[in-house]
PDB file of C-alpha atoms in Angstrom:
ATOM      1  CA  MET A  53       0.000   0.000   0.000  1.00  0.00           C
ATOM      2  CA  ASP A  54       1.136   3.524  -0.720  1.00  0.00           C
ATOM      3  CA  PRO A  55       2.440   5.291   2.430  1.00  0.00           C
ATOM      4  CA  THR A  56       0.065   8.208   1.873  1.00  0.00           C
ATOM      5  CA  THR A  57      -2.896   5.867   2.046  1.00  0.00           C
ATOM      6  CA  ASP A  58      -1.554   4.074   5.091  1.00  0.00           C
ATOM      7  CA  ASN A  59      -0.955   7.241   7.078  1.00  0.00           C
ATOM      8  CA  ALA A  60      -4.280   8.760   6.105  1.00  0.00           C
ATOM      9  CA  GLY A  61      -6.086   5.575   6.960  1.00  0.00           C
ATOM     10  CA  GLN A  62      -4.472   5.430  10.416  1.00  0.00           C
ATOM     11  CA  THR A  63      -5.167   9.009  11.392  1.00  0.00           C
ATOM     12  CA  GLY A  64      -8.622   9.452   9.855  1.00  0.00           C
ATOM     13  CA  ASP A  65      -7.911  13.194   9.967  1.00  0.00           C
ATOM     14  CA  PRO A  66     -10.285  15.249   7.759  1.00  0.00           C
ATOM     15  CA  GLY A  67      -7.489  17.548   6.607  1.00  0.00           C
ATOM     16  CA  THR A  68      -5.314  14.594   5.622  1.00  0.00           C
ATOM     17  CA  ALA A  69      -8.302  12.996   3.916  1.00  0.00           C
ATOM     18  CA  ARG A  70      -8.934  16.167   1.894  1.00  0.00           C
ATOM     19  CA  ASP A  71      -5.306  16.243   0.774  1.00  0.00           C
ATOM     20  CA  ALA A  72      -5.483  12.573  -0.208  1.00  0.00           C
ATOM     21  CA  LEU A  73      -8.649  13.075  -2.239  1.00  0.00           C
ATOM     22  CA  GLU A  74      -7.144  16.148  -3.903  1.00  0.00           C
ATOM     23  CA  ALA A  75      -4.172  13.989  -4.899  1.00  0.00           C
ATOM     24  CA  LEU A  76      -6.559  11.808  -6.904  1.00  0.00           C
ATOM     25  CA  ARG A  77      -6.585  14.307  -9.757  1.00  0.00           C
ATOM     26  CA  ALA A  78      -2.841  14.081 -10.304  1.00  0.00           C
ATOM     27  CA  GLU A  79      -2.865  10.314  -9.964  1.00  0.00           C
ATOM     28  CA  ILE A  80      -5.743   9.724 -12.383  1.00  0.00           C
ATOM     29  CA  ALA A  81      -4.157  12.198 -14.814  1.00  0.00           C
ATOM     30  CA  LYS A  82      -1.402   9.613 -15.312  1.00  0.00           C
ATOM     31  CA  ALA A  83      -3.975   7.541 -17.217  1.00  0.00           C
ATOM     32  CA  VAL A  84      -6.742   9.976 -18.231  1.00  0.00           C
ATOM     33  CA  VAL A  85      -6.058  13.331 -19.889  1.00  0.00           C
ATOM     34  CA  GLY A  86      -8.169  16.442 -19.285  1.00  0.00           C
ATOM     35  CA  GLN A  87     -11.135  15.072 -17.321  1.00  0.00           C
ATOM     36  CA  ASP A  88     -10.745  16.925 -14.003  1.00  0.00           C
ATOM     37  CA  PRO A  89     -14.466  17.886 -13.739  1.00  0.00           C
ATOM     38  CA  ALA A  90     -15.498  14.232 -14.112  1.00  0.00           C
ATOM     39  CA  VAL A  91     -12.951  13.133 -11.503  1.00  0.00           C
ATOM     40  CA  THR A  92     -14.273  15.770  -9.101  1.00  0.00           C
ATOM     41  CA  GLY A  93     -17.854  14.640  -9.779  1.00  0.00           C
ATOM     42  CA  LEU A  94     -17.008  11.029  -8.984  1.00  0.00           C
ATOM     43  CA  VAL A  95     -15.325  12.067  -5.726  1.00  0.00           C
ATOM     44  CA  VAL A  96     -18.354  14.193  -4.779  1.00  0.00           C
ATOM     45  CA  ALA A  97     -20.598  11.179  -5.441  1.00  0.00           C
ATOM     46  CA  LEU A  98     -18.450   8.974  -3.200  1.00  0.00           C
ATOM     47  CA  LEU A  99     -18.593  11.589  -0.419  1.00  0.00           C
ATOM     48  CA  CYS A 100     -22.406  11.740  -0.738  1.00  0.00           C
ATOM     49  CA  CYS A 101     -22.860   7.950  -1.074  1.00  0.00           C
ATOM     50  CA  GLY A 102     -24.400   8.609  -4.484  1.00  0.00           C
ATOM     51  CA  HIS A 103     -24.185   7.234  -8.031  1.00  0.00           C
ATOM     52  CA  VAL A 104     -23.081   8.746 -11.324  1.00  0.00           C
ATOM     53  CA  LEU A 105     -24.376   8.637 -14.888  1.00  0.00           C
ATOM     54  CA  LEU A 106     -21.537   9.252 -17.356  1.00  0.00           C
ATOM     55  CA  GLU A 107     -22.646  10.422 -20.782  1.00  0.00           C
ATOM     56  CA  GLY A 108     -20.301  10.732 -23.736  1.00  0.00           C
ATOM     57  CA  VAL A 109     -19.602   9.398 -27.188  1.00  0.00           C
ATOM     58  CA  PRO A 110     -17.558   6.189 -27.465  1.00  0.00           C
ATOM     59  CA  GLY A 111     -13.826   6.562 -27.044  1.00  0.00           C
ATOM     60  CA  VAL A 112     -13.592   9.403 -24.512  1.00  0.00           C
ATOM     61  CA  ALA A 113     -12.169   7.193 -21.709  1.00  0.00           C
ATOM     62  CA  LYS A 114     -15.313   6.735 -19.584  1.00  0.00           C
ATOM     63  CA  THR A 115     -14.339   3.158 -18.668  1.00  0.00           C
ATOM     64  CA  LEU A 116     -10.684   4.060 -18.136  1.00  0.00           C
ATOM     65  CA  LEU A 117     -11.717   6.916 -15.849  1.00  0.00           C
ATOM     66  CA  VAL A 118     -13.620   4.595 -13.490  1.00  0.00           C
ATOM     67  CA  ARG A 119     -10.837   1.997 -13.503  1.00  0.00           C
ATOM     68  CA  ALA A 120      -8.230   4.658 -12.731  1.00  0.00           C
ATOM     69  CA  LEU A 121     -10.367   6.038  -9.895  1.00  0.00           C
ATOM     70  CA  ALA A 122     -10.693   2.567  -8.368  1.00  0.00           C
ATOM     71  CA  ALA A 123      -6.929   2.018  -8.626  1.00  0.00           C
ATOM     72  CA  ALA A 124      -6.100   5.397  -7.064  1.00  0.00           C
ATOM     73  CA  LEU A 125      -8.567   4.776  -4.211  1.00  0.00           C
ATOM     74  CA  GLU A 126      -7.573   1.114  -3.742  1.00  0.00           C
ATOM     75  CA  LEU A 127     -11.177  -0.002  -4.212  1.00  0.00           C
ATOM     76  CA  ASP A 128     -12.539  -3.146  -5.826  1.00  0.00           C
ATOM     77  CA  THR A 129     -14.193  -2.570  -9.187  1.00  0.00           C
ATOM     78  CA  LYS A 130     -16.166  -4.711 -11.619  1.00  0.00           C
ATOM     79  CA  ARG A 131     -17.559  -4.036 -15.071  1.00  0.00           C
ATOM     80  CA  VAL A 132     -20.811  -5.248 -16.608  1.00  0.00           C
ATOM     81  CA  GLN A 133     -21.470  -4.787 -20.312  1.00  0.00           C
ATOM     82  CA  PHE A 134     -25.210  -4.188 -20.518  1.00  0.00           C
ATOM     83  CA  THR A 135     -26.693  -5.963 -23.543  1.00  0.00           C
ATOM     84  CA  PRO A 136     -30.285  -6.709 -24.697  1.00  0.00           C
ATOM     85  CA  ASP A 137     -30.065 -10.313 -23.447  1.00  0.00           C
ATOM     86  CA  LEU A 138     -28.617  -9.492 -20.001  1.00  0.00           C
ATOM     87  CA  MET A 139     -30.757 -10.868 -17.174  1.00  0.00           C
ATOM     88  CA  PRO A 140     -31.230  -9.306 -13.698  1.00  0.00           C
ATOM     89  CA  SER A 141     -29.522 -12.309 -12.079  1.00  0.00           C
ATOM     90  CA  ASP A 142     -26.449 -11.633 -14.228  1.00  0.00           C
ATOM     91  CA  VAL A 143     -26.070  -8.408 -12.243  1.00  0.00           C
ATOM     92  CA  THR A 144     -27.287  -9.271  -8.750  1.00  0.00           C
ATOM     93  CA  GLY A 145     -26.370 -12.942  -8.518  1.00  0.00           C
ATOM     94  CA  SER A 146     -28.548 -16.031  -8.113  1.00  0.00           C
ATOM     95  CA  LEU A 147     -29.143 -19.236  -6.212  1.00  0.00           C
ATOM     96  CA  VAL A 148     -27.207 -22.168  -7.657  1.00  0.00           C
ATOM     97  CA  TYR A 149     -27.932 -25.804  -6.872  1.00  0.00           C
ATOM     98  CA  ASP A 150     -24.942 -27.680  -5.476  1.00  0.00           C
ATOM     99  CA  THR A 151     -25.247 -31.378  -6.358  1.00  0.00           C
ATOM    100  CA  ARG A 152     -22.694 -32.365  -3.703  1.00  0.00           C
ATOM    101  CA  SER A 153     -24.527 -30.787  -0.789  1.00  0.00           C
ATOM    102  CA  ALA A 154     -27.994 -31.065  -2.380  1.00  0.00           C
ATOM    103  CA  GLN A 155     -28.604 -27.440  -1.390  1.00  0.00           C
ATOM    104  CA  PHE A 156     -28.958 -24.069  -3.064  1.00  0.00           C
ATOM    105  CA  SER A 157     -26.155 -21.583  -2.436  1.00  0.00           C
ATOM    106  CA  PHE A 158     -26.004 -17.912  -3.352  1.00  0.00           C
ATOM    107  CA  GLN A 159     -23.473 -16.905  -5.987  1.00  0.00           C
ATOM    108  CA  PRO A 160     -22.897 -13.115  -5.772  1.00  0.00           C
ATOM    109  CA  GLY A 161     -23.120 -11.134  -8.987  1.00  0.00           C
ATOM    110  CA  PRO A 162     -20.785  -8.333 -10.068  1.00  0.00           C
ATOM    111  CA  VAL A 163     -22.873  -5.784  -8.126  1.00  0.00           C
ATOM    112  CA  PHE A 164     -21.029  -6.949  -4.992  1.00  0.00           C
ATOM    113  CA  THR A 165     -18.123  -4.550  -5.394  1.00  0.00           C
ATOM    114  CA  ASN A 166     -17.118  -0.985  -4.472  1.00  0.00           C
ATOM    115  CA  LEU A 167     -17.268   0.604  -7.925  1.00  0.00           C
ATOM    116  CA  LEU A 168     -19.622  -1.012 -10.415  1.00  0.00           C
ATOM    117  CA  LEU A 169     -19.169   0.138 -13.999  1.00  0.00           C
ATOM    118  CA  ALA A 170     -22.515  -0.395 -15.740  1.00  0.00           C
ATOM    119  CA  ASP A 171     -21.351   0.045 -19.319  1.00  0.00           C
ATOM    120  CA  GLU A 172     -23.989   1.225 -21.826  1.00  0.00           C
ATOM    121  CA  ILE A 173     -26.799   0.807 -19.325  1.00  0.00           C
ATOM    122  CA  ASN A 174     -29.381   1.997 -21.860  1.00  0.00           C
ATOM    123  CA  ARG A 175     -28.724  -1.043 -24.087  1.00  0.00           C
ATOM    124  CA  THR A 176     -30.494  -3.429 -21.726  1.00  0.00           C
ATOM    125  CA  PRO A 177     -34.289  -3.693 -21.232  1.00  0.00           C
ATOM    126  CA  PRO A 178     -36.001  -1.964 -18.273  1.00  0.00           C
ATOM    127  CA  LYS A 179     -36.345  -5.289 -16.413  1.00  0.00           C
ATOM    128  CA  THR A 180     -32.565  -5.576 -16.111  1.00  0.00           C
ATOM    129  CA  GLN A 181     -32.070  -1.840 -15.585  1.00  0.00           C
ATOM    130  CA  SER A 182     -34.424  -2.025 -12.616  1.00  0.00           C
ATOM    131  CA  SER A 183     -32.314  -4.777 -11.033  1.00  0.00           C
ATOM    132  CA  LEU A 184     -29.998  -1.977  -9.920  1.00  0.00           C
ATOM    133  CA  LEU A 185     -32.720   0.074  -8.229  1.00  0.00           C
ATOM    134  CA  GLU A 186     -32.620  -1.734  -4.894  1.00  0.00           C
ATOM    135  CA  ALA A 187     -28.814  -1.830  -4.937  1.00  0.00           C
ATOM    136  CA  MET A 188     -28.582   1.905  -5.625  1.00  0.00           C
ATOM    137  CA  GLU A 189     -31.242   2.982  -3.128  1.00  0.00           C
ATOM    138  CA  GLU A 190     -31.007   0.443  -0.298  1.00  0.00           C
ATOM    139  CA  ARG A 191     -27.378  -0.689  -0.664  1.00  0.00           C
ATOM    140  CA  GLN A 192     -28.521  -4.293  -0.674  1.00  0.00           C
ATOM    141  CA  VAL A 193     -29.741  -7.045  -2.987  1.00  0.00           C
ATOM    142  CA  THR A 194     -32.693  -9.284  -2.139  1.00  0.00           C
ATOM    143  CA  VAL A 195     -32.590 -12.773  -3.618  1.00  0.00           C
ATOM    144  CA  ASP A 196     -35.176 -15.400  -2.639  1.00  0.00           C
ATOM    145  CA  GLY A 197     -36.477 -13.101   0.100  1.00  0.00           C
ATOM    146  CA  THR A 198     -33.088 -12.706   1.773  1.00  0.00           C
ATOM    147  CA  PRO A 199     -31.512  -9.206   1.820  1.00  0.00           C
ATOM    148  CA  ARG A 200     -27.762  -9.234   1.248  1.00  0.00           C
ATOM    149  CA  PRO A 201     -25.845  -6.008   2.073  1.00  0.00           C
ATOM    150  CA  LEU A 202     -23.419  -4.547  -0.431  1.00  0.00           C
ATOM    151  CA  PRO A 203     -19.889  -3.394   0.427  1.00  0.00           C
ATOM    152  CA  ASP A 204     -19.209   0.152   1.594  1.00  0.00           C
ATOM    153  CA  PRO A 205     -18.331   2.306  -0.236  1.00  0.00           C
ATOM    154  CA  PHE A 206     -20.575   1.363  -3.140  1.00  0.00           C
ATOM    155  CA  LEU A 207     -20.957   3.447  -6.293  1.00  0.00           C
ATOM    156  CA  VAL A 208     -22.627   2.700  -9.603  1.00  0.00           C
ATOM    157  CA  ALA A 209     -21.011   4.508 -12.520  1.00  0.00           C
ATOM    158  CA  ALA A 210     -23.300   3.937 -15.501  1.00  0.00           C
ATOM    159  CA  THR A 211     -22.348   5.019 -19.003  1.00  0.00           C
ATOM    160  CA  GLN A 212     -24.528   5.821 -21.969  1.00  0.00           C
ATOM    161  CA  ASN A 213     -24.003   7.076 -25.507  1.00  0.00           C
ATOM    162  CA  PRO A 214     -25.893  10.342 -26.203  1.00  0.00           C
ATOM    163  CA  VAL A 215     -25.942  10.053 -29.997  1.00  0.00           C
ATOM    164  CA  GLU A 216     -27.009   6.471 -30.690  1.00  0.00           C
ATOM    165  CA  TYR A 217     -30.640   5.590 -29.993  1.00  0.00           C
ATOM    166  CA  GLU A 218     -31.249   2.512 -32.177  1.00  0.00           C
ATOM    167  CA  GLY A 219     -31.555  -0.570 -29.997  1.00  0.00           C
ATOM    168  CA  THR A 220     -31.514   1.384 -26.733  1.00  0.00           C
ATOM    169  CA  TYR A 221     -33.943   1.621 -23.816  1.00  0.00           C
ATOM    170  CA  PRO A 222     -33.967   5.116 -22.258  1.00  0.00           C
ATOM    171  CA  LEU A 223     -33.755   5.052 -18.489  1.00  0.00           C
ATOM    172  CA  PRO A 224     -37.110   5.791 -16.815  1.00  0.00           C
ATOM    173  CA  GLU A 225     -37.399   8.966 -14.753  1.00  0.00           C
ATOM    174  CA  ALA A 226     -37.610   6.984 -11.503  1.00  0.00           C
ATOM    175  CA  GLN A 227     -34.201   5.434 -12.135  1.00  0.00           C
ATOM    176  CA  LEU A 228     -32.624   8.630 -13.442  1.00  0.00           C
ATOM    177  CA  ASP A 229     -33.640  10.272 -10.169  1.00  0.00           C
ATOM    178  CA  ARG A 230     -31.544   7.690  -8.292  1.00  0.00           C
ATOM    179  CA  PHE A 231     -28.366   8.991  -9.889  1.00  0.00           C
ATOM    180  CA  LEU A 232     -26.855  11.745  -7.796  1.00  0.00           C
ATOM    181  CA  LEU A 233     -25.003  13.286 -10.741  1.00  0.00           C
ATOM    182  CA  LYS A 234     -25.057  13.191 -14.513  1.00  0.00           C
ATOM    183  CA  LEU A 235     -21.615  14.027 -15.829  1.00  0.00           C
ATOM    184  CA  THR A 236     -21.050  14.785 -19.502  1.00  0.00           C
ATOM    185  CA  ILE A 237     -17.691  13.621 -20.836  1.00  0.00           C
ATOM    186  CA  PRO A 238     -16.715  15.967 -23.677  1.00  0.00           C
ATOM    187  CA  LEU A 239     -14.361  15.331 -26.554  1.00  0.00           C
ATOM    188  CA  PRO A 240     -10.837  16.438 -25.620  1.00  0.00           C
ATOM    189  CA  SER A 241      -9.336  19.716 -26.705  1.00  0.00           C
ATOM    190  CA  ARG A 242      -6.771  19.671 -29.509  1.00  0.00           C
ATOM    191  CA  GLN A 243      -3.836  19.815 -27.073  1.00  0.00           C
ATOM    192  CA  ASP A 244      -5.331  17.115 -24.830  1.00  0.00           C
ATOM    193  CA  GLU A 245      -5.815  14.871 -27.857  1.00  0.00           C
ATOM    194  CA  ILE A 246      -2.200  15.436 -28.890  1.00  0.00           C
ATOM    195  CA  ASP A 247      -1.154  14.438 -25.344  1.00  0.00           C
ATOM    196  CA  VAL A 248      -3.260  11.255 -25.573  1.00  0.00           C
ATOM    197  CA  LEU A 249      -1.668  10.208 -28.865  1.00  0.00           C
ATOM    198  CA  THR A 250       1.817  11.068 -27.586  1.00  0.00           C
ATOM    199  CA  ARG A 251       1.311   8.804 -24.571  1.00  0.00           C
ATOM    200  CA  HIS A 252       0.161   5.936 -26.770  1.00  0.00           C
ATOM    201  CA  ALA A 253       3.134   6.467 -29.085  1.00  0.00           C
ATOM    202  CA  GLU A 254       5.402   6.194 -26.030  1.00  0.00           C
ATOM    203  CA  GLY A 255       3.878   2.831 -25.068  1.00  0.00           C
ATOM    204  CA  PHE A 256       0.968   3.694 -22.780  1.00  0.00           C
ATOM    205  CA  ASN A 257      -1.347   0.701 -22.351  1.00  0.00           C
ATOM    206  CA  PRO A 258      -4.812   1.622 -20.975  1.00  0.00           C
ATOM    207  CA  ARG A 259      -5.263  -1.991 -19.823  1.00  0.00           C
ATOM    208  CA  ASP A 260      -2.207  -1.814 -17.548  1.00  0.00           C
ATOM    209  CA  LEU A 261      -2.714   1.016 -15.062  1.00  0.00           C
ATOM    210  CA  HIS A 262       0.110  -0.244 -12.856  1.00  0.00           C
ATOM    211  CA  ALA A 263       2.600   0.224 -15.688  1.00  0.00           C
ATOM    212  CA  ALA A 264       1.177   3.718 -16.212  1.00  0.00           C
ATOM    213  CA  GLY A 265       2.202   4.556 -12.661  1.00  0.00           C
ATOM    214  CA  VAL A 266      -1.262   4.798 -11.079  1.00  0.00           C
ATOM    215  CA  ARG A 267      -0.892   4.057  -7.378  1.00  0.00           C
ATOM    216  CA  PRO A 268      -3.280   4.200  -4.395  1.00  0.00           C
ATOM    217  CA  VAL A 269      -3.188   7.689  -2.872  1.00  0.00           C
ATOM    218  CA  ALA A 270      -6.319   7.365  -0.721  1.00  0.00           C
ATOM    219  CA  GLY A 271      -8.498   4.604   0.662  1.00  0.00           C
ATOM    220  CA  PRO A 272     -11.736   3.710   2.445  1.00  0.00           C
ATOM    221  CA  ALA A 273     -10.510   5.233   5.715  1.00  0.00           C
ATOM    222  CA  ASP A 274     -10.007   8.573   3.967  1.00  0.00           C
ATOM    223  CA  LEU A 275     -13.501   8.395   2.512  1.00  0.00           C
ATOM    224  CA  GLU A 276     -14.954   7.627   5.934  1.00  0.00           C
ATOM    225  CA  ALA A 277     -13.164  10.600   7.517  1.00  0.00           C
ATOM    226  CA  ALA A 278     -14.184  12.834   4.628  1.00  0.00           C
ATOM    227  CA  ARG A 279     -17.842  11.812   4.829  1.00  0.00           C
ATOM    228  CA  ALA A 280     -17.882  12.585   8.552  1.00  0.00           C
ATOM    229  CA  ALA A 281     -16.425  16.031   7.841  1.00  0.00           C
ATOM    230  CA  VAL A 282     -18.919  16.699   5.028  1.00  0.00           C
ATOM    231  CA  ALA A 283     -21.764  15.810   7.399  1.00  0.00           C
ATOM    232  CA  LYS A 284     -20.567  18.597   9.717  1.00  0.00           C
ATOM    233  CA  THR A 285     -20.409  21.194   6.938  1.00  0.00           C
ATOM    234  CA  THR A 286     -22.990  23.824   7.839  1.00  0.00           C
ATOM    235  CA  ILE A 287     -25.622  25.177   5.481  1.00  0.00           C
ATOM    236  CA  SER A 288     -27.509  28.276   6.546  1.00  0.00           C
ATOM    237  CA  PRO A 289     -31.309  28.618   6.316  1.00  0.00           C
ATOM    238  CA  GLU A 290     -30.790  31.199   3.548  1.00  0.00           C
ATOM    239  CA  ILE A 291     -28.781  28.761   1.424  1.00  0.00           C
ATOM    240  CA  THR A 292     -31.317  26.006   2.095  1.00  0.00           C
ATOM    241  CA  ALA A 293     -34.077  28.318   0.863  1.00  0.00           C
ATOM    242  CA  TYR A 294     -31.941  29.155  -2.189  1.00  0.00           C
ATOM    243  CA  VAL A 295     -31.707  25.456  -3.089  1.00  0.00           C
ATOM    244  CA  VAL A 296     -35.467  25.068  -2.687  1.00  0.00           C
ATOM    245  CA  ASP A 297     -36.177  28.156  -4.818  1.00  0.00           C
ATOM    246  CA  ILE A 298     -34.008  26.831  -7.649  1.00  0.00           C
ATOM    247  CA  CYS A 299     -35.745  23.460  -7.624  1.00  0.00           C
ATOM    248  CA  ARG A 300     -39.223  24.984  -7.400  1.00  0.00           C
ATOM    249  CA  ALA A 301     -38.416  27.238 -10.349  1.00  0.00           C
ATOM    250  CA  THR A 302     -37.841  24.155 -12.518  1.00  0.00           C
ATOM    251  CA  ARG A 303     -41.398  23.004 -11.749  1.00  0.00           C
ATOM    252  CA  GLU A 304     -42.744  26.321 -13.004  1.00  0.00           C
ATOM    253  CA  SER A 305     -40.594  26.583 -16.126  1.00  0.00           C
ATOM    254  CA  PRO A 306     -42.651  26.739 -19.366  1.00  0.00           C
ATOM    255  CA  SER A 307     -39.923  24.738 -21.128  1.00  0.00           C
ATOM    256  CA  LEU A 308     -40.256  21.709 -18.844  1.00  0.00           C
ATOM    257  CA  THR A 309     -42.903  19.041 -18.386  1.00  0.00           C
ATOM    258  CA  LEU A 310     -41.116  17.636 -15.336  1.00  0.00           C
ATOM    259  CA  GLY A 311     -39.271  19.642 -12.721  1.00  0.00           C
ATOM    260  CA  VAL A 312     -36.922  18.659  -9.923  1.00  0.00           C
ATOM    261  CA  SER A 313     -38.430  16.574  -7.110  1.00  0.00           C
ATOM    262  CA  PRO A 314     -37.690  17.068  -3.397  1.00  0.00           C
ATOM    263  CA  ARG A 315     -35.172  14.206  -3.731  1.00  0.00           C
ATOM    264  CA  GLY A 316     -33.368  16.375  -6.273  1.00  0.00           C
ATOM    265  CA  ALA A 317     -33.355  19.322  -3.871  1.00  0.00           C
ATOM    266  CA  THR A 318     -31.851  17.092  -1.177  1.00  0.00           C
ATOM    267  CA  ALA A 319     -29.240  15.908  -3.671  1.00  0.00           C
ATOM    268  CA  LEU A 320     -28.258  19.482  -4.579  1.00  0.00           C
ATOM    269  CA  MET A 321     -27.838  20.362  -0.919  1.00  0.00           C
ATOM    270  CA  ALA A 322     -25.653  17.268  -0.377  1.00  0.00           C
ATOM    271  CA  THR A 323     -23.409  17.870  -3.388  1.00  0.00           C
ATOM    272  CA  ALA A 324     -22.996  21.554  -2.502  1.00  0.00           C
ATOM    273  CA  ARG A 325     -21.865  20.578   1.005  1.00  0.00           C
ATOM    274  CA  ALA A 326     -19.376  18.055  -0.404  1.00  0.00           C
ATOM    275  CA  TRP A 327     -17.992  20.623  -2.846  1.00  0.00           C
ATOM    276  CA  ALA A 328     -17.693  23.233  -0.088  1.00  0.00           C
ATOM    277  CA  TRP A 329     -15.664  20.803   2.030  1.00  0.00           C
ATOM    278  CA  LEU A 330     -13.437  19.803  -0.897  1.00  0.00           C
ATOM    279  CA  THR A 331     -12.626  23.465  -1.517  1.00  0.00           C
ATOM    280  CA  GLY A 332     -11.563  23.907   2.094  1.00  0.00           C
ATOM    281  CA  ARG A 333     -14.616  25.404   3.814  1.00  0.00           C
ATOM    282  CA  ASP A 334     -16.876  24.064   6.552  1.00  0.00           C
ATOM    283  CA  TYR A 335     -19.871  26.080   5.353  1.00  0.00           C
ATOM    284  CA  VAL A 336     -21.791  26.367   2.064  1.00  0.00           C
ATOM    285  CA  ILE A 337     -21.965  29.525  -0.046  1.00  0.00           C
ATOM    286  CA  PRO A 338     -24.219  30.217  -3.074  1.00  0.00           C
ATOM    287  CA  ASP A 339     -21.345  29.534  -5.487  1.00  0.00           C
ATOM    288  CA  ASP A 340     -21.190  25.940  -4.212  1.00  0.00           C
ATOM    289  CA  VAL A 341     -24.842  25.473  -5.140  1.00  0.00           C
ATOM    290  CA  LYS A 342     -24.292  27.015  -8.574  1.00  0.00           C
ATOM    291  CA  ALA A 343     -21.208  24.861  -9.205  1.00  0.00           C
ATOM    292  CA  LEU A 344     -23.122  21.624  -8.692  1.00  0.00           C
ATOM    293  CA  ALA A 345     -26.541  22.632 -10.029  1.00  0.00           C
ATOM    294  CA  LEU A 346     -26.037  21.404 -13.603  1.00  0.00           C
ATOM    295  CA  PRO A 347     -24.647  17.914 -12.898  1.00  0.00           C
ATOM    296  CA  THR A 348     -27.099  17.388 -10.022  1.00  0.00           C
ATOM    297  CA  LEU A 349     -30.271  18.580 -11.780  1.00  0.00           C
ATOM    298  CA  ARG A 350     -29.870  18.141 -15.569  1.00  0.00           C
ATOM    299  CA  HIS A 351     -31.135  14.537 -15.585  1.00  0.00           C
ATOM    300  CA  ARG A 352     -34.032  15.235 -13.224  1.00  0.00           C
ATOM    301  CA  VAL A 353     -35.922  17.540 -15.598  1.00  0.00           C
ATOM    302  CA  GLN A 354     -37.822  16.730 -18.779  1.00  0.00           C
ATOM    303  CA  LEU A 355     -38.103  19.129 -21.706  1.00  0.00           C
ATOM    304  CA  ARG A 356     -41.313  19.854 -23.576  1.00  0.00           C
ATOM    305  CA  PRO A 357     -41.139  18.511 -27.164  1.00  0.00           C
ATOM    306  CA  GLU A 358     -41.689  21.964 -28.630  1.00  0.00           C
ATOM    307  CA  ALA A 359     -38.825  23.361 -26.518  1.00  0.00           C
ATOM    308  CA  GLU A 360     -36.533  20.577 -27.738  1.00  0.00           C
ATOM    309  CA  MET A 361     -37.416  21.372 -31.320  1.00  0.00           C
ATOM    310  CA  GLU A 362     -36.374  24.974 -30.705  1.00  0.00           C
ATOM    311  CA  GLY A 363     -32.949  23.830 -29.502  1.00  0.00           C
ATOM    312  CA  VAL A 364     -33.575  24.314 -25.791  1.00  0.00           C
ATOM    313  CA  THR A 365     -31.550  21.991 -23.543  1.00  0.00           C
ATOM    314  CA  ALA A 366     -31.854  21.031 -19.899  1.00  0.00           C
ATOM    315  CA  ASP A 367     -28.588  22.840 -19.186  1.00  0.00           C
ATOM    316  CA  SER A 368     -29.806  26.074 -20.789  1.00  0.00           C
ATOM    317  CA  VAL A 369     -33.041  25.983 -18.763  1.00  0.00           C
ATOM    318  CA  ILE A 370     -31.156  25.434 -15.497  1.00  0.00           C
ATOM    319  CA  ASN A 371     -28.642  28.169 -16.331  1.00  0.00           C
ATOM    320  CA  ALA A 372     -31.518  30.580 -17.000  1.00  0.00           C
ATOM    321  CA  ILE A 373     -33.066  29.684 -13.655  1.00  0.00           C
ATOM    322  CA  LEU A 374     -29.739  30.243 -11.867  1.00  0.00           C
ATOM    323  CA  ALA A 375     -29.557  33.674 -13.505  1.00  0.00           C
ATOM    324  CA  HIS A 376     -33.037  34.686 -12.305  1.00  0.00           C
ATOM    325  CA  VAL A 377     -33.409  33.164  -8.823  1.00  0.00           C
ATOM    326  CA  PRO A 378     -32.322  35.768  -6.233  1.00  0.00           C
ATOM    327  CA  VAL A 379     -28.995  34.888  -4.600  1.00  0.00           C
ATOM    328  CA  PRO A 380     -28.917  35.214  -0.788  1.00  0.00           C
ATOM    329  CA  ARG A 381     -26.534  37.823   0.594  1.00  0.00           C
TER     330      ARG A 381
END
């Protein structure tokens, strides 16, 4: 184990934990170029015990990003390729008959891990998509009436392609609402793309993170200390009202058929607190709310068809709301 992880894990000091989590960016950058906002979003989700929906075209390192995060945090990770013929038991596990003992025994599925990469989650039917609902919400899986707890920490990082719709099953609103954040993974800038190609020309192998130099710089103990510190981050009544006003404004927007639910308002408060702590404060300011509003709310709203036809996006609606809702002084 890396000495940084060992020391942080022994002390459980919030300041040390913050430094360790900040070091994640540099460590993951050894494998992934130019995705700092996505790294930060994944860390925020871990601090809030939430899940992340990663959206981007194929080939922008969504899978590599999750694998690098798991390696830098020394967490177990598993990947499931969601396909049309995937069954719920392929994700959660099932009872298997043992001929030697003449009994059924439970064989855990890939969901029993710390970081589950649900690759192309919108390529599997709703029946299999819904197999993750209990895991995401209750942190357990029930098979044959027996609840089986999942490891802690537990995060689902689901990916989907925003441009290909043939043969896909859009996630229902109820499941989208279970994702704490929706992070968009953009195409790299010209310089970042040059850096990617240069690394590959020099022998970088995305399947061998150890050879790339990715080492554990934080661990579960750091996450536990950080979560305890985030829980103590104060949020004033004025900021709480600000969060509520933003979410209520989405329900009144003429461009939306579905606004943000109270669960979404709770999520925005949680992510703002986590971001405030990561930036070194023990209290939330309006800028923290604004910084996390888009990734926390963009997947919880639904556009009217006529607004979509006019080129309106969820992000533009939320940005307009942020510009008009009075900011507390």
